[in-house]
Amino acid sequence: MNTHTPAPSTSSNATAISLPVQGMSCASCVGRVEKAVRKVPGVAEVSVNLATERIHIQPAGKLDTAAVVQAIEKAGYEVPTQTTELAVESMTCASCVGRVERALLKVPGVTQAHVNLATERATVQGAAPLDALLAALDKAGYPGKPVDAQAARAEAEAQAAHKEAEYAELKRDFTMATVLALPVFVLEMGSHLIPGMHHWVAGTIGLQNSWYLQFVLTALVLLIPGRRFYTKGIPALLRGGPDMNSLVAVGTLAAFCYSVVATFAPSLLPAGTVNVYFEAAAVIVALILLGRMLEARAKGRTSQAIQRLVGLQANTARVQRNGAWEDVPVADVAAGDVVQVRPGERVPVDGTVLEGQSYVDESIITGEPVPVEKHTDAITLD
């Protein structure tokens, strides 16, 4: 059986830890498990319930969950781990990925957490309950939901539709922001491109009226297409976890608010500092929306490519059970099962060849189009 060494995770003394334990059969087993866990640094109280096969630990400080698991396994018992797939929303950059991973690793019982920004998925290993994982994501500001393996195809289709809708929304907002920001940019920065533009504006609509017009157009940019940055960025800033949205919100609001004061209450500013920066706020929003739009299109294409690769995987495996061969879902294949792969079929799971010889297409793993010869004792990759 393949074993996996979990990554260390710690838990504070404010949160009790509950883990499943398998292999206990009597009160002596309970005492043995409790004695082994009490030796782990950072453990204050331990109680084992034989009926539910769970151990409850109250930390006295920082506690290494992996050390607890190792102590239980060293005593001769098993802590079953599970892999949970979660769909995570609202991630926009690498900073979000790191924040989500840290939030999941803080959940007692989690040994490993990996987040993929392109697919917006989090893969969590450990014995932590699902509700604790979802609560941690909500607290971090990134709502999540479990991904049902049986409904993966429907989820993929829904995800593709969501990506298309997101791209269409970003394209609409970018177009609106560009249309509104372009006059602001021309009015304020046109003099740097066209000689005499500044005097022409002052002699026609007037400098003050120009600022009024820029105020209206910029306010529309921030309130309509740019609203997403403030509804997400400001709450993240208040939580002490600023992200890219927070950066855009702070920068554009600073430029906009200063310009509003310069336009409507110039006496509040020192002499020589009465200037407006409406074009900065409007153009920043438009450019960031352009980046988000291109990112959404790239992520959509990536998701489609990944789904096409997933479609190459086998959905069932022919397994020997009770002396007979039967087709079972790939998720039901357990370590130690004997799987039969007939000519022309895909290899459903990783394993070692017990008998037979053939060529296997490993392009889904290695990218190499040429089939690889496999024989007895060779390792196959699904």
mmCIF file of C-alpha atoms in Angstrom:
data_model
loop_
_atom_site.group_PDB
_atom_site.id
_atom_site.type_symbol
_atom_site.label_atom_id
_atom_site.label_comp_id
_atom_site.label_asym_id
_atom_site.label_seq_id
_atom_site.Cartn_x
_atom_site.Cartn_y
_atom_site.Cartn_z
ATOM 1 C CA MET A 1 0.000 0.000 0.000
ATOM 2 C CA ASN A 2 1.291 3.436 -0.877
ATOM 3 C CA THR A 3 1.700 5.773 2.048
ATOM 4 C CA HIS A 4 1.677 9.558 2.109
ATOM 5 C CA THR A 5 3.435 11.665 4.701
ATOM 6 C CA PRO A 6 1.148 14.562 5.638
ATOM 7 C CA ALA A 7 2.433 18.098 5.817
ATOM 8 C CA PRO A 8 2.556 19.538 9.338
ATOM 9 C CA SER A 9 -0.330 21.654 10.465
ATOM 10 C CA THR A 10 -0.870 23.409 13.760
ATOM 11 C CA SER A 11 -3.869 24.267 15.810
ATOM 12 C CA SER A 12 -4.338 26.840 18.532
ATOM 13 C CA ASN A 13 -5.489 26.009 22.040
ATOM 14 C CA ALA A 14 -8.870 27.611 21.405
ATOM 15 C CA THR A 15 -10.103 24.857 19.137
ATOM 16 C CA ALA A 16 -10.625 21.231 20.067
ATOM 17 C CA ILE A 17 -9.596 18.568 17.569
ATOM 18 C CA SER A 18 -11.698 15.549 16.674
ATOM 19 C CA LEU A 19 -10.231 12.746 14.565
ATOM 20 C CA PRO A 20 -11.534 9.316 13.515
ATOM 21 C CA VAL A 21 -9.569 6.290 14.718
ATOM 22 C CA GLN A 22 -9.903 2.828 13.231
ATOM 23 C CA GLY A 23 -8.761 -0.509 14.639
ATOM 24 C CA MET A 24 -9.963 -0.124 18.243
ATOM 25 C CA SER A 25 -11.873 -3.080 19.641
ATOM 26 C CA CYS A 26 -11.914 -2.759 23.427
ATOM 27 C CA ALA A 27 -11.244 -0.505 26.400
ATOM 28 C CA SER A 28 -7.588 -1.509 26.326
ATOM 29 C CA CYS A 29 -7.313 -0.041 22.826
ATOM 30 C CA VAL A 30 -8.892 3.175 24.066
ATOM 31 C CA GLY A 31 -6.353 3.461 26.863
ATOM 32 C CA ARG A 32 -3.470 2.734 24.495
ATOM 33 C CA VAL A 33 -4.560 5.472 22.091
ATOM 34 C CA GLU A 34 -5.073 8.000 24.873
ATOM 35 C CA LYS A 35 -1.670 7.214 26.358
ATOM 36 C CA ALA A 36 0.062 7.623 22.990
ATOM 37 C CA VAL A 37 -1.604 10.952 22.229
ATOM 38 C CA ARG A 38 -0.918 12.421 25.686
ATOM 39 C CA LYS A 39 2.807 12.156 24.933
ATOM 40 C CA VAL A 40 2.468 14.565 22.004
ATOM 41 C CA PRO A 41 3.641 18.100 22.943
ATOM 42 C CA GLY A 42 0.787 20.582 23.176
ATOM 43 C CA VAL A 43 -1.929 18.133 24.232
ATOM 44 C CA ALA A 44 -3.943 19.137 27.306
ATOM 45 C CA GLU A 45 -6.840 16.677 27.425
ATOM 46 C CA VAL A 46 -7.656 13.504 25.508
ATOM 47 C CA SER A 47 -10.816 11.430 25.376
ATOM 48 C CA VAL A 48 -11.544 8.479 23.080
ATOM 49 C CA ASN A 49 -15.052 7.258 22.276
ATOM 50 C CA LEU A 50 -14.984 3.595 21.328
ATOM 51 C CA ALA A 51 -18.573 3.592 20.040
ATOM 52 C CA THR A 52 -18.033 6.410 17.542
ATOM 53 C CA GLU A 53 -14.354 5.552 16.965
ATOM 54 C CA ARG A 54 -13.245 9.136 17.439
ATOM 55 C CA ILE A 55 -10.647 10.870 19.567
ATOM 56 C CA HIS A 56 -11.256 14.362 20.984
ATOM 57 C CA ILE A 57 -8.215 16.458 21.875
ATOM 58 C CA GLN A 58 -8.047 19.776 23.692
ATOM 59 C CA PRO A 59 -4.748 21.514 22.842
ATOM 60 C CA ALA A 60 -2.743 23.345 25.490
ATOM 61 C CA GLY A 61 -1.020 25.494 22.891
ATOM 62 C CA LYS A 62 0.147 25.031 19.336
ATOM 63 C CA LEU A 63 -0.449 21.433 18.397
ATOM 64 C CA ASP A 64 0.959 19.590 15.391
ATOM 65 C CA THR A 65 -1.950 17.566 14.005
ATOM 66 C CA ALA A 66 0.422 15.444 11.942
ATOM 67 C CA ALA A 67 2.304 14.483 15.130
ATOM 68 C CA VAL A 68 -0.975 13.328 16.670
ATOM 69 C CA VAL A 69 -1.727 11.188 13.620
ATOM 70 C CA GLN A 70 1.767 9.692 13.714
ATOM 71 C CA ALA A 71 1.423 8.882 17.440
ATOM 72 C CA ILE A 72 -1.865 7.056 16.834
ATOM 73 C CA GLU A 73 -0.438 5.112 13.902
ATOM 74 C CA LYS A 74 2.693 4.238 15.895
ATOM 75 C CA ALA A 75 0.428 2.780 18.591
ATOM 76 C CA GLY A 76 -0.965 0.399 15.969
ATOM 77 C CA TYR A 77 -4.157 2.173 14.938
ATOM 78 C CA GLU A 78 -5.194 4.087 11.854
ATOM 79 C CA VAL A 79 -6.463 7.602 11.297
ATOM 80 C CA PRO A 80 -8.309 7.446 7.980
ATOM 81 C CA THR A 81 -7.803 10.506 5.839
ATOM 82 C CA GLN A 82 -10.098 11.683 3.110
ATOM 83 C CA THR A 83 -9.636 13.933 0.113
ATOM 84 C CA THR A 84 -12.246 16.656 -0.216
ATOM 85 C CA GLU A 85 -12.735 18.682 -3.371
ATOM 86 C CA LEU A 86 -14.138 22.171 -2.859
ATOM 87 C CA ALA A 87 -15.191 24.777 -5.398
ATOM 88 C CA VAL A 88 -13.935 28.165 -4.159
ATOM 89 C CA GLU A 89 -15.382 31.470 -5.342
ATOM 90 C CA SER A 90 -14.052 35.055 -5.502
ATOM 91 C CA MET A 91 -10.354 34.194 -6.020
ATOM 92 C CA THR A 92 -8.646 36.647 -8.360
ATOM 93 C CA CYS A 93 -4.879 36.355 -7.829
ATOM 94 C CA ALA A 94 -2.045 34.388 -6.243
ATOM 95 C CA SER A 95 -2.571 36.275 -2.994
ATOM 96 C CA CYS A 96 -6.088 34.851 -2.812
ATOM 97 C CA VAL A 97 -4.726 31.341 -3.371
ATOM 98 C CA GLY A 98 -2.280 31.705 -0.496
ATOM 99 C CA ARG A 99 -4.961 33.125 1.778
ATOM 100 C CA VAL A 100 -7.343 30.240 1.032
ATOM 101 C CA GLU A 101 -4.641 27.630 1.597
ATOM 102 C CA ARG A 102 -3.656 29.177 4.931
ATOM 103 C CA ALA A 103 -7.294 29.321 6.043
ATOM 104 C CA LEU A 104 -7.808 25.637 5.224
ATOM 105 C CA LEU A 105 -4.558 24.544 6.888
ATOM 106 C CA LYS A 106 -5.686 26.208 10.132
ATOM 107 C CA VAL A 107 -8.708 23.895 10.335
ATOM 108 C CA PRO A 108 -7.999 21.142 12.892
ATOM 109 C CA GLY A 109 -7.536 17.812 11.159
ATOM 110 C CA VAL A 110 -6.323 19.204 7.827
ATOM 111 C CA THR A 111 -2.932 17.827 6.831
ATOM 112 C CA GLN A 112 -2.637 19.246 3.319
ATOM 113 C CA ALA A 113 -4.414 21.845 1.194
ATOM 114 C CA HIS A 114 -3.788 22.740 -2.430
ATOM 115 C CA VAL A 115 -5.651 25.448 -4.351
ATOM 116 C CA ASN A 116 -5.766 25.807 -8.132
ATOM 117 C CA LEU A 117 -6.628 29.317 -9.305
ATOM 118 C CA ALA A 118 -7.318 28.283 -12.900
ATOM 119 C CA THR A 119 -9.951 25.682 -11.986
ATOM 120 C CA GLU A 120 -11.040 27.461 -8.769
ATOM 121 C CA ARG A 121 -10.735 24.198 -6.857
ATOM 122 C CA ALA A 122 -9.284 23.368 -3.444
ATOM 123 C CA THR A 123 -8.106 19.841 -2.681
ATOM 124 C CA VAL A 124 -7.991 19.173 1.061
ATOM 125 C CA GLN A 125 -6.539 16.083 2.724
ATOM 126 C CA GLY A 126 -7.155 15.105 6.306
ATOM 127 C CA ALA A 127 -9.931 14.223 8.694
ATOM 128 C CA ALA A 128 -11.510 17.665 9.102
ATOM 129 C CA PRO A 129 -15.328 17.780 8.744
ATOM 130 C CA LEU A 130 -16.800 19.465 5.688
ATOM 131 C CA ASP A 131 -18.691 22.118 7.659
ATOM 132 C CA ALA A 132 -15.452 23.257 9.326
ATOM 133 C CA LEU A 133 -13.767 23.648 5.933
ATOM 134 C CA LEU A 134 -16.670 25.636 4.516
ATOM 135 C CA ALA A 135 -16.800 27.829 7.641
ATOM 136 C CA ALA A 136 -13.075 28.575 7.292
ATOM 137 C CA LEU A 137 -13.554 29.603 3.656
ATOM 138 C CA ASP A 138 -16.498 31.857 4.524
ATOM 139 C CA LYS A 139 -14.506 33.512 7.309
ATOM 140 C CA ALA A 140 -11.642 34.166 4.901
ATOM 141 C CA GLY A 141 -14.063 35.791 2.466
ATOM 142 C CA TYR A 142 -14.028 33.080 -0.201
ATOM 143 C CA PRO A 143 -17.298 31.096 -0.181
ATOM 144 C CA GLY A 144 -16.965 27.446 -1.103
ATOM 145 C CA LYS A 145 -19.051 24.382 -1.758
ATOM 146 C CA PRO A 146 -18.269 20.670 -2.030
ATOM 147 C CA VAL A 147 -17.749 19.102 -5.434
ATOM 148 C CA ASP A 148 -19.660 15.852 -5.857
ATOM 149 C CA ALA A 149 -17.548 13.393 -7.826
ATOM 150 C CA GLN A 150 -20.677 11.786 -9.235
ATOM 151 C CA ALA A 151 -21.851 15.122 -10.579
ATOM 152 C CA ALA A 152 -18.465 16.205 -11.924
ATOM 153 C CA ARG A 153 -19.645 16.413 -15.519
ATOM 154 C CA ALA A 154 -22.671 18.548 -14.643
ATOM 155 C CA GLU A 155 -20.444 20.700 -12.454
ATOM 156 C CA ALA A 156 -17.975 21.128 -15.308
ATOM 157 C CA GLU A 157 -20.745 22.243 -17.661
ATOM 158 C CA ALA A 158 -22.071 24.661 -15.062
ATOM 159 C CA GLN A 159 -18.555 25.962 -14.461
ATOM 160 C CA ALA A 160 -18.045 26.514 -18.191
ATOM 161 C CA ALA A 161 -21.337 28.416 -18.384
ATOM 162 C CA HIS A 162 -20.287 30.465 -15.356
ATOM 163 C CA LYS A 163 -16.965 31.337 -17.017
ATOM 164 C CA GLU A 164 -18.734 32.421 -20.183
ATOM 165 C CA ALA A 165 -21.162 34.573 -18.193
ATOM 166 C CA GLU A 166 -18.288 36.086 -16.206
ATOM 167 C CA TYR A 167 -16.403 36.909 -19.398
ATOM 168 C CA ALA A 168 -19.520 38.468 -20.965
ATOM 169 C CA GLU A 169 -20.103 40.568 -17.831
ATOM 170 C CA LEU A 170 -16.497 41.751 -17.707
ATOM 171 C CA LYS A 171 -16.559 42.579 -21.412
ATOM 172 C CA ARG A 172 -19.721 44.633 -20.916
ATOM 173 C CA ASP A 173 -18.262 46.471 -17.916
ATOM 174 C CA PHE A 174 -14.957 47.107 -19.692
ATOM 175 C CA THR A 175 -16.763 48.543 -22.719
ATOM 176 C CA MET A 176 -18.855 50.809 -20.499
ATOM 177 C CA ALA A 177 -15.836 51.937 -18.482
ATOM 178 C CA THR A 178 -13.869 52.691 -21.656
ATOM 179 C CA VAL A 179 -16.686 54.734 -23.192
ATOM 180 C CA LEU A 180 -17.065 56.786 -19.999
ATOM 181 C CA ALA A 181 -13.338 57.122 -19.229
ATOM 182 C CA LEU A 182 -12.256 58.173 -22.726
ATOM 183 C CA PRO A 183 -13.823 61.695 -22.571
ATOM 184 C CA VAL A 184 -12.347 62.187 -19.098
ATOM 185 C CA PHE A 185 -8.915 61.234 -20.352
ATOM 186 C CA VAL A 186 -9.190 63.503 -23.398
ATOM 187 C CA LEU A 187 -10.397 66.510 -21.384
ATOM 188 C CA GLU A 188 -7.681 66.253 -18.744
ATOM 189 C CA MET A 189 -4.727 64.769 -20.638
ATOM 190 C CA GLY A 190 -5.481 65.953 -24.161
ATOM 191 C CA SER A 191 -3.224 68.973 -23.758
ATOM 192 C CA HIS A 192 -0.245 66.643 -23.380
ATOM 193 C CA LEU A 193 -1.035 65.088 -26.742
ATOM 194 C CA ILE A 194 -2.534 67.982 -28.710
ATOM 195 C CA PRO A 195 -1.016 71.473 -28.363
ATOM 196 C CA GLY A 196 -3.602 74.087 -27.459
ATOM 197 C CA MET A 197 -6.132 71.538 -26.219
ATOM 198 C CA HIS A 198 -6.097 72.995 -22.715
ATOM 199 C CA HIS A 199 -6.817 76.533 -23.971
ATOM 200 C CA TRP A 200 -9.541 75.238 -26.273
ATOM 201 C CA VAL A 201 -11.319 73.511 -23.377
ATOM 202 C CA ALA A 202 -10.978 76.617 -21.191
ATOM 203 C CA GLY A 203 -12.329 78.846 -23.969
ATOM 204 C CA THR A 204 -15.331 76.671 -24.879
ATOM 205 C CA ILE A 205 -16.915 74.724 -22.007
ATOM 206 C CA GLY A 206 -14.687 76.269 -19.335
ATOM 207 C CA LEU A 207 -12.219 74.652 -16.986
ATOM 208 C CA GLN A 208 -14.660 74.379 -14.061
ATOM 209 C CA ASN A 209 -17.408 72.920 -16.247
ATOM 210 C CA SER A 210 -14.844 70.451 -17.567
ATOM 211 C CA TRP A 211 -14.181 69.316 -14.010
ATOM 212 C CA TYR A 212 -17.926 68.953 -13.376
ATOM 213 C CA LEU A 213 -18.265 66.785 -16.476
ATOM 214 C CA GLN A 214 -15.271 64.678 -15.452
ATOM 215 C CA PHE A 215 -16.790 64.235 -11.988
ATOM 216 C CA VAL A 216 -20.065 62.883 -13.418
ATOM 217 C CA LEU A 217 -18.405 60.526 -15.878
ATOM 218 C CA THR A 218 -15.890 59.208 -13.330
ATOM 219 C CA ALA A 219 -18.604 58.694 -10.721
ATOM 220 C CA LEU A 220 -20.508 56.578 -13.244
ATOM 221 C CA VAL A 221 -17.357 54.523 -13.924
ATOM 222 C CA LEU A 222 -16.810 53.836 -10.233
ATOM 223 C CA LEU A 223 -20.463 53.171 -9.402
ATOM 224 C CA ILE A 224 -21.386 50.878 -12.303
ATOM 225 C CA PRO A 225 -18.514 48.934 -13.931
ATOM 226 C CA GLY A 226 -16.121 49.564 -11.039
ATOM 227 C CA ARG A 227 -18.533 48.628 -8.275
ATOM 228 C CA ARG A 228 -17.052 45.088 -8.036
ATOM 229 C CA PHE A 229 -13.768 46.438 -6.695
ATOM 230 C CA TYR A 230 -15.408 48.165 -3.743
ATOM 231 C CA THR A 231 -17.919 45.467 -2.771
ATOM 232 C CA LYS A 232 -15.048 42.954 -2.541
ATOM 233 C CA GLY A 233 -11.976 45.049 -1.816
ATOM 234 C CA ILE A 234 -13.228 47.150 1.091
ATOM 235 C CA PRO A 235 -14.575 44.172 3.147
ATOM 236 C CA ALA A 236 -11.277 42.349 2.536
ATOM 237 C CA LEU A 237 -9.399 45.433 3.759
ATOM 238 C CA LEU A 238 -11.540 45.607 6.905
ATOM 239 C CA ARG A 239 -10.840 41.919 7.596
ATOM 240 C CA GLY A 240 -7.122 42.637 7.542
ATOM 241 C CA GLY A 241 -6.566 40.605 4.388
ATOM 242 C CA PRO A 242 -6.307 43.106 1.508
ATOM 243 C CA ASP A 243 -6.196 41.758 -2.022
ATOM 244 C CA MET A 244 -5.975 43.188 -5.531
ATOM 245 C CA ASN A 245 -9.524 44.547 -5.268
ATOM 246 C CA SER A 246 -8.511 46.441 -2.119
ATOM 247 C CA LEU A 247 -5.561 48.008 -3.918
ATOM 248 C CA VAL A 248 -7.746 49.228 -6.775
ATOM 249 C CA ALA A 249 -10.434 50.485 -4.377
ATOM 250 C CA VAL A 250 -8.002 52.487 -2.235
ATOM 251 C CA GLY A 251 -6.137 53.963 -5.207
ATOM 252 C CA THR A 252 -9.173 55.034 -7.203
ATOM 253 C CA LEU A 253 -11.079 56.349 -4.184
ATOM 254 C CA ALA A 254 -8.065 58.419 -3.109
ATOM 255 C CA ALA A 255 -7.795 60.025 -6.558
ATOM 256 C CA PHE A 256 -11.553 60.519 -6.830
ATOM 257 C CA CYS A 257 -12.074 61.985 -3.350
ATOM 258 C CA TYR A 258 -9.159 64.401 -3.716
ATOM 259 C CA SER A 259 -10.531 65.538 -7.067
ATOM 260 C CA VAL A 260 -14.008 66.024 -5.589
ATOM 261 C CA VAL A 261 -12.547 68.300 -2.912
ATOM 262 C CA ALA A 262 -10.572 70.229 -5.559
ATOM 263 C CA THR A 263 -13.723 70.620 -7.668
ATOM 264 C CA PHE A 264 -16.329 71.567 -5.057
ATOM 265 C CA ALA A 265 -14.289 72.885 -2.100
ATOM 266 C CA PRO A 266 -10.945 74.153 -3.454
ATOM 267 C CA SER A 267 -10.515 76.485 -0.492
ATOM 268 C CA LEU A 268 -9.784 73.472 1.715
ATOM 269 C CA LEU A 269 -6.591 72.730 -0.214
ATOM 270 C CA PRO A 270 -3.284 74.633 -0.014
ATOM 271 C CA ALA A 271 -2.519 77.115 -2.746
ATOM 272 C CA GLY A 272 -1.070 75.540 -5.861
ATOM 273 C CA THR A 273 -2.442 72.052 -5.109
ATOM 274 C CA VAL A 274 -5.910 72.458 -6.609
ATOM 275 C CA ASN A 275 -5.801 69.818 -9.325
ATOM 276 C CA VAL A 276 -8.109 66.999 -10.339
ATOM 277 C CA TYR A 277 -7.212 63.375 -11.013
ATOM 278 C CA PHE A 278 -10.517 62.027 -12.241
ATOM 279 C CA GLU A 279 -8.833 60.530 -15.298
ATOM 280 C CA ALA A 280 -6.530 58.434 -13.088
ATOM 281 C CA ALA A 281 -9.443 56.796 -11.253
ATOM 282 C CA ALA A 282 -11.455 56.183 -14.423
ATOM 283 C CA VAL A 283 -8.566 54.850 -16.516
ATOM 284 C CA ILE A 284 -7.336 52.556 -13.710
ATOM 285 C CA VAL A 285 -10.762 50.934 -13.463
ATOM 286 C CA ALA A 286 -10.930 50.480 -17.236
ATOM 287 C CA LEU A 287 -7.448 48.962 -17.447
ATOM 288 C CA ILE A 288 -7.997 46.582 -14.518
ATOM 289 C CA LEU A 289 -11.273 45.467 -16.073
ATOM 290 C CA LEU A 290 -9.392 44.813 -19.312
ATOM 291 C CA GLY A 291 -6.960 42.601 -17.414
ATOM 292 C CA ARG A 292 -9.795 40.779 -15.644
ATOM 293 C CA MET A 293 -11.563 40.231 -18.962
ATOM 294 C CA LEU A 294 -8.461 38.706 -20.569
ATOM 295 C CA GLU A 295 -7.884 36.621 -17.444
ATOM 296 C CA ALA A 296 -11.454 35.300 -17.495
ATOM 297 C CA ARG A 297 -11.097 34.314 -21.143
ATOM 298 C CA ALA A 298 -7.805 32.526 -20.448
ATOM 299 C CA LYS A 299 -9.239 30.723 -17.417
ATOM 300 C CA GLY A 300 -12.260 29.657 -19.431
ATOM 301 C CA ARG A 301 -10.057 28.156 -22.117
ATOM 302 C CA THR A 302 -7.901 26.470 -19.466
ATOM 303 C CA SER A 303 -10.954 24.928 -17.819
ATOM 304 C CA GLN A 304 -12.151 23.594 -21.160
ATOM 305 C CA ALA A 305 -8.737 22.054 -21.844
ATOM 306 C CA ILE A 306 -8.677 20.458 -18.403
ATOM 307 C CA GLN A 307 -12.165 19.054 -18.877
ATOM 308 C CA ARG A 308 -11.119 17.552 -22.188
ATOM 309 C CA LEU A 309 -8.205 15.871 -20.414
ATOM 310 C CA VAL A 310 -10.504 14.633 -17.651
ATOM 311 C CA GLY A 311 -12.771 13.207 -20.337
ATOM 312 C CA LEU A 312 -9.914 10.930 -21.364
ATOM 313 C CA GLN A 313 -10.046 9.167 -17.995
ATOM 314 C CA ALA A 314 -11.924 5.913 -17.591
ATOM 315 C CA ASN A 315 -15.115 6.127 -15.547
ATOM 316 C CA THR A 316 -15.248 2.444 -14.549
ATOM 317 C CA ALA A 317 -12.749 -0.297 -13.776
ATOM 318 C CA ARG A 318 -13.057 -4.068 -14.198
ATOM 319 C CA VAL A 319 -12.193 -5.417 -10.728
ATOM 320 C CA GLN A 320 -11.982 -8.949 -9.398
ATOM 321 C CA ARG A 321 -14.370 -9.337 -6.485
ATOM 322 C CA ASN A 322 -15.195 -12.663 -4.826
ATOM 323 C CA GLY A 323 -13.602 -14.603 -7.653
ATOM 324 C CA ALA A 324 -15.556 -12.839 -10.389
ATOM 325 C CA TRP A 325 -14.887 -9.809 -12.583
ATOM 326 C CA GLU A 326 -17.250 -6.877 -12.309
ATOM 327 C CA ASP A 327 -17.322 -3.276 -13.491
ATOM 328 C CA VAL A 328 -17.274 -0.730 -10.657
ATOM 329 C CA PRO A 329 -16.860 3.065 -10.556
ATOM 330 C CA VAL A 330 -13.250 4.183 -10.401
ATOM 331 C CA ALA A 331 -13.927 5.849 -7.038
ATOM 332 C CA ASP A 332 -14.787 2.422 -5.562
ATOM 333 C CA VAL A 333 -11.433 0.845 -6.474
ATOM 334 C CA ALA A 334 -9.460 0.212 -3.290
ATOM 335 C CA ALA A 335 -5.762 -0.386 -2.683
ATOM 336 C CA GLY A 336 -4.971 -4.042 -3.284
ATOM 337 C CA ASP A 337 -7.720 -4.651 -5.859
ATOM 338 C CA VAL A 338 -6.830 -6.559 -9.009
ATOM 339 C CA VAL A 339 -7.918 -4.628 -12.091
ATOM 340 C CA GLN A 340 -8.210 -6.096 -15.559
ATOM 341 C CA VAL A 341 -7.447 -3.848 -18.540
ATOM 342 C CA ARG A 342 -8.564 -5.292 -21.863
ATOM 343 C CA PRO A 343 -7.123 -4.350 -25.274
ATOM 344 C CA GLY A 344 -8.113 -0.855 -26.365
ATOM 345 C CA GLU A 345 -9.253 0.225 -22.874
ATOM 346 C CA ARG A 346 -7.823 3.086 -20.865
ATOM 347 C CA VAL A 347 -5.947 2.318 -17.656
ATOM 348 C CA PRO A 348 -8.380 3.463 -14.943
ATOM 349 C CA VAL A 349 -6.006 3.668 -11.938
ATOM 350 C CA ASP A 350 -2.326 3.613 -11.033
ATOM 351 C CA GLY A 351 -0.926 0.182 -10.318
ATOM 352 C CA THR A 352 1.659 -2.515 -10.954
ATOM 353 C CA VAL A 353 1.246 -5.027 -13.784
ATOM 354 C CA LEU A 354 0.739 -8.536 -12.367
ATOM 355 C CA GLU A 355 0.550 -10.375 -15.655
ATOM 356 C CA GLY A 356 0.373 -9.678 -19.370
ATOM 357 C CA GLN A 357 2.154 -7.302 -21.705
ATOM 358 C CA SER A 358 0.915 -4.432 -23.880
ATOM 359 C CA TYR A 359 1.413 -0.791 -24.848
ATOM 360 C CA VAL A 360 -0.268 1.959 -22.805
ATOM 361 C CA ASP A 361 -1.156 5.481 -23.904
ATOM 362 C CA GLU A 362 0.216 7.748 -21.151
ATOM 363 C CA SER A 363 -0.260 11.000 -23.080
ATOM 364 C CA ILE A 364 -2.715 12.339 -20.476
ATOM 365 C CA ILE A 365 0.126 12.237 -17.906
ATOM 366 C CA THR A 366 3.340 12.739 -19.873
ATOM 367 C CA GLY A 367 2.104 14.461 -23.029
ATOM 368 C CA GLU A 368 4.028 11.929 -25.144
ATOM 369 C CA PRO A 369 1.870 10.602 -28.013
ATOM 370 C CA VAL A 370 3.812 7.329 -28.416
ATOM 371 C CA PRO A 371 2.401 4.391 -26.383
ATOM 372 C CA VAL A 372 4.754 2.955 -23.755
ATOM 373 C CA GLU A 373 5.392 -0.760 -23.390
ATOM 374 C CA LYS A 374 4.248 -2.282 -20.111
ATOM 375 C CA HIS A 375 5.055 -5.726 -18.770
ATOM 376 C CA THR A 376 5.005 -7.627 -15.504
ATOM 377 C CA ASP A 377 6.093 -5.525 -12.478
ATOM 378 C CA ALA A 378 5.954 -2.309 -14.516
ATOM 379 C CA ILE A 379 4.091 0.666 -13.044
ATOM 380 C CA THR A 380 1.129 2.036 -14.952
ATOM 381 C CA LEU A 381 -0.200 5.581 -14.735
ATOM 382 C CA ASP A 382 -3.867 6.410 -15.195
#
